[in-house]
Amino acid sequence: MSLFANTPAPPYYSVIFSSLRSGSSDGYDDAAQRMLQLAADQPGFLGVESAHEVSSGFGITVSYWNSLEAIQRWREDSEHQTAQKKGQTQWYDTYRVRVARVERSYGFGEAQ
Amino acid sequence: MSLFANTPAPPYYSVIFSSLRSGSSDGYDDAAQRMLQLAADQPGFLGVESAHEVSSGFGITVSYWNSLEAIQRWREDSEHQTAQKKGQTQWYDTYRVRVARVERSYGFGEAQ
């Protein structure tokens, strides 16, 4: 899987998910993998980028979507909602979600 | 420094900087630290969140700003421009910058 999301020309939408893991990791890796796969199968999904620091437990995942409606559907997906609840009770101390409209993009180098 | 940015109620702006480091790290740590400090001193800066994976060299830094004008000024800052050039010639294989308007935010837990 590519590290960089191959997104189209703006405008489109991003969901910036910043999180601090708790000490509990039971089932986390499998669920995270499953949620990435499930998100990628959603209509309107454009891509995802993710970086997690092992040392601090802090991570940022940015997913990209073609509309606010697609984001809303993903948020309300029943399997995703179950994972969200486990996220609050088990896997995360803290998280923040920001939904943002990408207006402009540029870059350097070949995406890998 | 807090891991989470203590941002106000939307709307505001975000700059999502996704990057893949090259093998060269000469001067990188000092420059990255200096750029964070310099950004924080800019008018309109609201906060920053950052996660970098040592294993892959992939990282995401999201900075938050109160206007597109503040982002533009920061992009054109002369010391920052020097760092941007070194980023292209030395420190990064690839990066992507996305400027996005935060429309909605929510979260769970106390920010740390």
PDB file of C-alpha atoms in Angstrom:
ATOM      1  CA  MET A   1       0.000   0.000   0.000  1.00  0.00           C
ATOM      2  CA  SER A   2       1.318   3.431  -0.900  1.00  0.00           C
ATOM      3  CA  LEU A   3       2.403   5.795   1.875  1.00  0.00           C
ATOM      4  CA  PHE A   4       0.945   8.759   0.015  1.00  0.00           C
ATOM      5  CA  ALA A   5      -2.696   9.063  -0.995  1.00  0.00           C
ATOM      6  CA  ASN A   6      -3.114   9.595  -4.716  1.00  0.00           C
ATOM      7  CA  THR A   7      -5.836  12.221  -4.442  1.00  0.00           C
ATOM      8  CA  PRO A   8      -7.463  14.113  -7.326  1.00  0.00           C
ATOM      9  CA  ALA A   9      -7.323  17.864  -7.868  1.00  0.00           C
ATOM     10  CA  PRO A  10      -9.125  19.772  -5.092  1.00  0.00           C
ATOM     11  CA  PRO A  11     -11.703  20.354  -3.837  1.00  0.00           C
ATOM     12  CA  TYR A  12     -12.289  17.213  -1.792  1.00  0.00           C
ATOM     13  CA  TYR A  13     -12.542  16.440   1.918  1.00  0.00           C
ATOM     14  CA  SER A  14     -10.175  15.195   4.580  1.00  0.00           C
ATOM     15  CA  VAL A  15     -10.711  13.674   8.014  1.00  0.00           C
ATOM     16  CA  ILE A  16      -7.761  14.416  10.280  1.00  0.00           C
ATOM     17  CA  PHE A  17      -7.742  11.868  13.104  1.00  0.00           C
ATOM     18  CA  SER A  18      -5.162  12.622  15.827  1.00  0.00           C
ATOM     19  CA  SER A  19      -4.953  10.057  18.592  1.00  0.00           C
ATOM     20  CA  LEU A  20      -3.082   9.043  21.688  1.00  0.00           C
ATOM     21  CA  ARG A  21      -3.168   5.311  22.369  1.00  0.00           C
ATOM     22  CA  SER A  22      -3.909   3.933  25.804  1.00  0.00           C
ATOM     23  CA  GLY A  23      -1.824   1.125  27.228  1.00  0.00           C
ATOM     24  CA  SER A  24      -4.347  -1.447  26.012  1.00  0.00           C
ATOM     25  CA  SER A  25      -3.742  -2.948  22.599  1.00  0.00           C
ATOM     26  CA  ASP A  26      -5.962  -6.059  22.730  1.00  0.00           C
ATOM     27  CA  GLY A  27      -7.367  -6.522  19.252  1.00  0.00           C
ATOM     28  CA  TYR A  28      -6.190  -3.102  18.118  1.00  0.00           C
ATOM     29  CA  ASP A  29      -3.945  -4.092  15.221  1.00  0.00           C
ATOM     30  CA  ASP A  30      -6.537  -6.372  13.653  1.00  0.00           C
ATOM     31  CA  ALA A  31      -9.276  -3.783  14.071  1.00  0.00           C
ATOM     32  CA  ALA A  32      -7.136  -0.973  12.646  1.00  0.00           C
ATOM     33  CA  GLN A  33      -6.299  -3.100   9.624  1.00  0.00           C
ATOM     34  CA  ARG A  34      -9.936  -4.059   9.174  1.00  0.00           C
ATOM     35  CA  MET A  35     -11.113  -0.425   9.439  1.00  0.00           C
ATOM     36  CA  LEU A  36      -8.596   0.666   6.773  1.00  0.00           C
ATOM     37  CA  GLN A  37      -9.903  -2.047   4.454  1.00  0.00           C
ATOM     38  CA  LEU A  38     -13.524  -1.247   5.217  1.00  0.00           C
ATOM     39  CA  ALA A  39     -12.949   2.488   4.677  1.00  0.00           C
ATOM     40  CA  ALA A  40     -11.244   1.800   1.350  1.00  0.00           C
ATOM     41  CA  ASP A  41     -14.343  -0.105   0.235  1.00  0.00           C
ATOM     42  CA  GLN A  42     -16.686   2.799   0.979  1.00  0.00           C
ATOM     43  CA  PRO A  43     -18.119   4.842  -1.881  1.00  0.00           C
ATOM     44  CA  GLY A  44     -16.356   8.187  -2.050  1.00  0.00           C
ATOM     45  CA  PHE A  45     -13.109   7.045  -0.394  1.00  0.00           C
ATOM     46  CA  LEU A  46     -10.074   8.645  -2.096  1.00  0.00           C
ATOM     47  CA  GLY A  47      -7.132   7.480   0.005  1.00  0.00           C
ATOM     48  CA  VAL A  48      -5.466   7.527   3.414  1.00  0.00           C
ATOM     49  CA  GLU A  49      -2.135   8.519   4.970  1.00  0.00           C
ATOM     50  CA  SER A  50      -1.040   7.460   8.423  1.00  0.00           C
ATOM     51  CA  ALA A  51       1.912   7.912  10.782  1.00  0.00           C
ATOM     52  CA  HIS A  52       2.158   6.524  14.302  1.00  0.00           C
ATOM     53  CA  GLU A  53       4.929   6.992  16.831  1.00  0.00           C
ATOM     54  CA  VAL A  54       5.724   3.847  18.757  1.00  0.00           C
ATOM     55  CA  SER A  55       7.499   5.803  21.493  1.00  0.00           C
ATOM     56  CA  SER A  56       4.732   8.253  22.426  1.00  0.00           C
ATOM     57  CA  GLY A  57       1.649   6.374  21.219  1.00  0.00           C
ATOM     58  CA  PHE A  58       0.646   9.488  19.286  1.00  0.00           C
ATOM     59  CA  GLY A  59      -0.557   9.086  15.724  1.00  0.00           C
ATOM     60  CA  ILE A  60      -2.196  10.946  12.867  1.00  0.00           C
ATOM     61  CA  THR A  61      -4.346   9.325  10.196  1.00  0.00           C
ATOM     62  CA  VAL A  62      -5.754  11.480   7.413  1.00  0.00           C
ATOM     63  CA  SER A  63      -8.387   9.945   5.171  1.00  0.00           C
ATOM     64  CA  TYR A  64      -9.626  11.640   2.005  1.00  0.00           C
ATOM     65  CA  TRP A  65     -13.176  11.603   0.656  1.00  0.00           C
ATOM     66  CA  ASN A  66     -15.080  13.038  -2.270  1.00  0.00           C
ATOM     67  CA  SER A  67     -17.959  14.499  -0.209  1.00  0.00           C
ATOM     68  CA  LEU A  68     -19.216  15.225   3.292  1.00  0.00           C
ATOM     69  CA  GLU A  69     -21.944  12.655   2.670  1.00  0.00           C
ATOM     70  CA  ALA A  70     -19.347   9.923   2.117  1.00  0.00           C
ATOM     71  CA  ILE A  71     -17.688  10.868   5.429  1.00  0.00           C
ATOM     72  CA  GLN A  72     -21.038  10.821   7.206  1.00  0.00           C
ATOM     73  CA  ARG A  73     -21.875   7.363   5.814  1.00  0.00           C
ATOM     74  CA  TRP A  74     -18.508   6.029   6.942  1.00  0.00           C
ATOM     75  CA  ARG A  75     -18.966   7.532  10.392  1.00  0.00           C
ATOM     76  CA  GLU A  76     -22.344   5.776  10.679  1.00  0.00           C
ATOM     77  CA  ASP A  77     -21.209   2.389   9.309  1.00  0.00           C
ATOM     78  CA  SER A  78     -22.228  -0.165  11.940  1.00  0.00           C
ATOM     79  CA  GLU A  79     -18.939  -2.073  12.083  1.00  0.00           C
ATOM     80  CA  HIS A  80     -17.086   1.236  12.249  1.00  0.00           C
ATOM     81  CA  GLN A  81     -19.365   2.392  15.079  1.00  0.00           C
ATOM     82  CA  THR A  82     -18.514  -0.740  17.066  1.00  0.00           C
ATOM     83  CA  ALA A  83     -14.821   0.028  16.539  1.00  0.00           C
ATOM     84  CA  GLN A  84     -15.372   3.653  17.568  1.00  0.00           C
ATOM     85  CA  LYS A  85     -16.864   2.485  20.877  1.00  0.00           C
ATOM     86  CA  LYS A  86     -13.939   0.162  21.525  1.00  0.00           C
ATOM     87  CA  GLY A  87     -11.654   3.036  20.635  1.00  0.00           C
ATOM     88  CA  GLN A  88     -13.142   5.086  23.458  1.00  0.00           C
ATOM     89  CA  THR A  89     -13.333   2.326  26.037  1.00  0.00           C
ATOM     90  CA  GLN A  90     -10.081   0.499  25.253  1.00  0.00           C
ATOM     91  CA  TRP A  91      -7.622   1.738  22.691  1.00  0.00           C
ATOM     92  CA  TYR A  92      -7.401   5.521  22.992  1.00  0.00           C
ATOM     93  CA  ASP A  93      -6.841   7.903  25.863  1.00  0.00           C
ATOM     94  CA  THR A  94      -7.685  10.837  23.652  1.00  0.00           C
ATOM     95  CA  TYR A  95      -8.539  11.578  20.066  1.00  0.00           C
ATOM     96  CA  ARG A  96      -9.548  14.526  17.950  1.00  0.00           C
ATOM     97  CA  VAL A  97     -11.365  14.450  14.622  1.00  0.00           C
ATOM     98  CA  ARG A  98     -11.323  17.388  12.249  1.00  0.00           C
ATOM     99  CA  VAL A  99     -13.264  17.391   9.008  1.00  0.00           C
ATOM    100  CA  ALA A 100     -11.698  19.783   6.515  1.00  0.00           C
ATOM    101  CA  ARG A 101     -12.243  20.779   2.898  1.00  0.00           C
ATOM    102  CA  VAL A 102      -9.027  20.566   0.887  1.00  0.00           C
ATOM    103  CA  GLU A 103      -8.724  23.737  -1.167  1.00  0.00           C
ATOM    104  CA  ARG A 104      -5.207  23.474  -2.547  1.00  0.00           C
ATOM    105  CA  SER A 105      -2.481  20.887  -2.865  1.00  0.00           C
ATOM    106  CA  TYR A 106       1.064  20.728  -4.154  1.00  0.00           C
ATOM    107  CA  GLY A 107       4.137  18.676  -3.553  1.00  0.00           C
ATOM    108  CA  PHE A 108       7.600  17.544  -4.381  1.00  0.00           C
ATOM    109  CA  GLY A 109       8.948  14.201  -5.574  1.00  0.00           C
ATOM    110  CA  GLU A 110       7.294  11.001  -6.684  1.00  0.00           C
ATOM    111  CA  ALA A 111       4.665   9.564  -4.354  1.00  0.00           C
ATOM    112  CA  GLN A 112       5.597   6.102  -3.077  1.00  0.00           C
TER     113      GLN A 112
ATOM    114  CA  MET B   1       4.688  20.834  24.360  1.00  0.00           C
ATOM    115  CA  SER B   2       1.244  19.305  24.000  1.00  0.00           C
ATOM    116  CA  LEU B   3       0.692  16.474  21.520  1.00  0.00           C
ATOM    117  CA  PHE B   4      -2.726  17.847  20.590  1.00  0.00           C
ATOM    118  CA  ALA B   5      -3.329  21.319  19.192  1.00  0.00           C
ATOM    119  CA  ASN B   6      -5.755  23.312  21.288  1.00  0.00           C
ATOM    120  CA  THR B   7      -7.659  24.801  18.379  1.00  0.00           C
ATOM    121  CA  PRO B   8     -10.724  27.077  18.586  1.00  0.00           C
ATOM    122  CA  ALA B   9     -14.179  26.282  17.231  1.00  0.00           C
ATOM    123  CA  PRO B  10     -14.181  25.979  13.424  1.00  0.00           C
ATOM    124  CA  PRO B  11     -13.843  27.411  10.885  1.00  0.00           C
ATOM    125  CA  TYR B  12     -10.078  27.702  10.678  1.00  0.00           C
ATOM    126  CA  TYR B  13      -7.405  26.340   8.332  1.00  0.00           C
ATOM    127  CA  SER B  14      -5.052  23.380   8.353  1.00  0.00           C
ATOM    128  CA  VAL B  15      -1.901  22.569   6.420  1.00  0.00           C
ATOM    129  CA  ILE B  16      -1.463  18.802   6.098  1.00  0.00           C
ATOM    130  CA  PHE B  17       2.194  18.081   5.367  1.00  0.00           C
ATOM    131  CA  SER B  18       2.888  14.411   4.517  1.00  0.00           C
ATOM    132  CA  SER B  19       6.519  13.548   3.943  1.00  0.00           C
ATOM    133  CA  LEU B  20       8.948  10.764   3.303  1.00  0.00           C
ATOM    134  CA  ARG B  21      12.453  11.447   4.570  1.00  0.00           C
ATOM    135  CA  SER B  22      15.501  10.778   2.468  1.00  0.00           C
ATOM    136  CA  GLY B  23      18.520   9.049   3.956  1.00  0.00           C
ATOM    137  CA  SER B  24      20.156  12.404   4.655  1.00  0.00           C
ATOM    138  CA  SER B  25      19.567  13.909   8.077  1.00  0.00           C
ATOM    139  CA  ASP B  26      22.358  16.501   8.294  1.00  0.00           C
ATOM    140  CA  GLY B  27      20.936  19.471  10.161  1.00  0.00           C
ATOM    141  CA  TYR B  28      17.382  18.164   9.927  1.00  0.00           C
ATOM    142  CA  ASP B  29      16.540  17.905  13.623  1.00  0.00           C
ATOM    143  CA  ASP B  30      17.749  21.414  14.403  1.00  0.00           C
ATOM    144  CA  ALA B  31      15.965  22.871  11.384  1.00  0.00           C
ATOM    145  CA  ALA B  32      12.700  21.038  12.182  1.00  0.00           C
ATOM    146  CA  GLN B  33      12.816  22.323  15.757  1.00  0.00           C
ATOM    147  CA  ARG B  34      13.580  25.839  14.558  1.00  0.00           C
ATOM    148  CA  MET B  35      10.729  25.772  12.001  1.00  0.00           C
ATOM    149  CA  LEU B  36       8.246  24.664  14.678  1.00  0.00           C
ATOM    150  CA  GLN B  37       9.345  27.562  16.883  1.00  0.00           C
ATOM    151  CA  LEU B  38       9.284  30.035  14.011  1.00  0.00           C
ATOM    152  CA  ALA B  39       5.815  28.862  12.913  1.00  0.00           C
ATOM    153  CA  ALA B  40       4.511  29.200  16.474  1.00  0.00           C
ATOM    154  CA  ASP B  41       5.682  32.823  16.490  1.00  0.00           C
ATOM    155  CA  GLN B  42       3.779  33.693  13.304  1.00  0.00           C
ATOM    156  CA  PRO B  43       0.590  35.776  13.522  1.00  0.00           C
ATOM    157  CA  GLY B  44      -2.420  33.512  12.998  1.00  0.00           C
ATOM    158  CA  PHE B  45      -0.741  30.290  14.135  1.00  0.00           C
ATOM    159  CA  LEU B  46      -3.160  28.146  16.169  1.00  0.00           C
ATOM    160  CA  GLY B  47      -1.204  24.962  16.866  1.00  0.00           C
ATOM    161  CA  VAL B  48       0.491  21.916  15.393  1.00  0.00           C
ATOM    162  CA  GLU B  49       0.314  18.117  15.628  1.00  0.00           C
ATOM    163  CA  SER B  50       3.008  15.807  14.337  1.00  0.00           C
ATOM    164  CA  ALA B  51       3.734  12.080  14.090  1.00  0.00           C
ATOM    165  CA  HIS B  52       6.794  10.527  12.447  1.00  0.00           C
ATOM    166  CA  GLU B  53       7.605   6.878  11.970  1.00  0.00           C
ATOM    167  CA  VAL B  54      11.236   6.071  12.570  1.00  0.00           C
ATOM    168  CA  SER B  55      10.969   2.776  10.705  1.00  0.00           C
ATOM    169  CA  SER B  56       9.580   4.047   7.386  1.00  0.00           C
ATOM    170  CA  GLY B  57      10.664   7.688   7.471  1.00  0.00           C
ATOM    171  CA  PHE B  58       7.066   8.667   6.749  1.00  0.00           C
ATOM    172  CA  GLY B  59       5.547  11.489   8.768  1.00  0.00           C
ATOM    173  CA  ILE B  60       2.540  13.761   8.970  1.00  0.00           C
ATOM    174  CA  THR B  61       2.576  17.266  10.442  1.00  0.00           C
ATOM    175  CA  VAL B  62      -0.661  19.235  10.569  1.00  0.00           C
ATOM    176  CA  SER B  63      -0.440  22.907  11.443  1.00  0.00           C
ATOM    177  CA  TYR B  64      -3.500  25.055  12.145  1.00  0.00           C
ATOM    178  CA  TRP B  65      -3.983  28.694  11.185  1.00  0.00           C
ATOM    179  CA  ASN B  66      -6.657  31.340  11.493  1.00  0.00           C
ATOM    180  CA  SER B  67      -6.622  32.398   7.823  1.00  0.00           C
ATOM    181  CA  LEU B  68      -5.274  31.594   4.373  1.00  0.00           C
ATOM    182  CA  GLU B  69      -3.306  34.844   4.569  1.00  0.00           C
ATOM    183  CA  ALA B  70      -1.447  33.602   7.656  1.00  0.00           C
ATOM    184  CA  ILE B  71      -0.551  30.386   5.801  1.00  0.00           C
ATOM    185  CA  GLN B  72       0.649  32.359   2.798  1.00  0.00           C
ATOM    186  CA  ARG B  73       2.834  34.606   4.971  1.00  0.00           C
ATOM    187  CA  TRP B  74       4.384  31.562   6.640  1.00  0.00           C
ATOM    188  CA  ARG B  75       5.012  29.912   3.282  1.00  0.00           C
ATOM    189  CA  GLU B  76       6.839  33.054   2.129  1.00  0.00           C
ATOM    190  CA  ASP B  77       8.879  33.604   5.296  1.00  0.00           C
ATOM    191  CA  SER B  78      12.495  33.863   4.169  1.00  0.00           C
ATOM    192  CA  GLU B  79      13.990  31.518   6.757  1.00  0.00           C
ATOM    193  CA  HIS B  80      11.203  29.039   6.042  1.00  0.00           C
ATOM    194  CA  GLN B  81      11.884  29.285   2.306  1.00  0.00           C
ATOM    195  CA  THR B  82      15.535  28.424   2.884  1.00  0.00           C
ATOM    196  CA  ALA B  83      14.405  25.377   4.871  1.00  0.00           C
ATOM    197  CA  GLN B  84      11.924  24.420   2.114  1.00  0.00           C
ATOM    198  CA  LYS B  85      14.780  24.399  -0.411  1.00  0.00           C
ATOM    199  CA  LYS B  86      16.921  22.215   1.834  1.00  0.00           C
ATOM    200  CA  GLY B  87      13.895  19.986   2.296  1.00  0.00           C
ATOM    201  CA  GLN B  88      13.801  19.380  -1.436  1.00  0.00           C
ATOM    202  CA  THR B  89      17.523  18.996  -1.999  1.00  0.00           C
ATOM    203  CA  GLN B  90      18.447  17.097   1.168  1.00  0.00           C
ATOM    204  CA  TRP B  91      15.883  15.943   3.680  1.00  0.00           C
ATOM    205  CA  TYR B  92      12.857  14.659   1.767  1.00  0.00           C
ATOM    206  CA  ASP B  93      12.372  12.202  -1.051  1.00  0.00           C
ATOM    207  CA  THR B  94       8.758  13.239  -1.406  1.00  0.00           C
ATOM    208  CA  TYR B  95       6.243  15.486   0.284  1.00  0.00           C
ATOM    209  CA  ARG B  96       2.690  16.598  -0.220  1.00  0.00           C
ATOM    210  CA  VAL B  97       1.060  19.745   1.139  1.00  0.00           C
ATOM    211  CA  ARG B  98      -2.698  20.107   1.384  1.00  0.00           C
ATOM    212  CA  VAL B  99      -4.337  23.294   2.591  1.00  0.00           C
ATOM    213  CA  ALA B 100      -7.773  22.566   4.010  1.00  0.00           C
ATOM    214  CA  ARG B 101     -10.543  24.513   5.726  1.00  0.00           C
ATOM    215  CA  VAL B 102     -11.624  22.828   8.954  1.00  0.00           C
ATOM    216  CA  GLU B 103     -15.410  22.759   9.011  1.00  0.00           C
ATOM    217  CA  ARG B 104     -16.125  20.541  11.996  1.00  0.00           C
ATOM    218  CA  SER B 105     -14.277  19.051  14.940  1.00  0.00           C
ATOM    219  CA  TYR B 106     -15.040  16.727  17.812  1.00  0.00           C
ATOM    220  CA  GLY B 107     -13.170  14.376  20.051  1.00  0.00           C
ATOM    221  CA  PHE B 108     -12.859  12.155  23.042  1.00  0.00           C
ATOM    222  CA  GLY B 109     -10.740  12.445  26.196  1.00  0.00           C
ATOM    223  CA  GLU B 110      -8.571  15.170  27.603  1.00  0.00           C
ATOM    224  CA  ALA B 111      -5.963  16.635  25.270  1.00  0.00           C
ATOM    225  CA  GLN B 112      -2.417  16.103  26.566  1.00  0.00           C
TER     226      GLN B 112
END
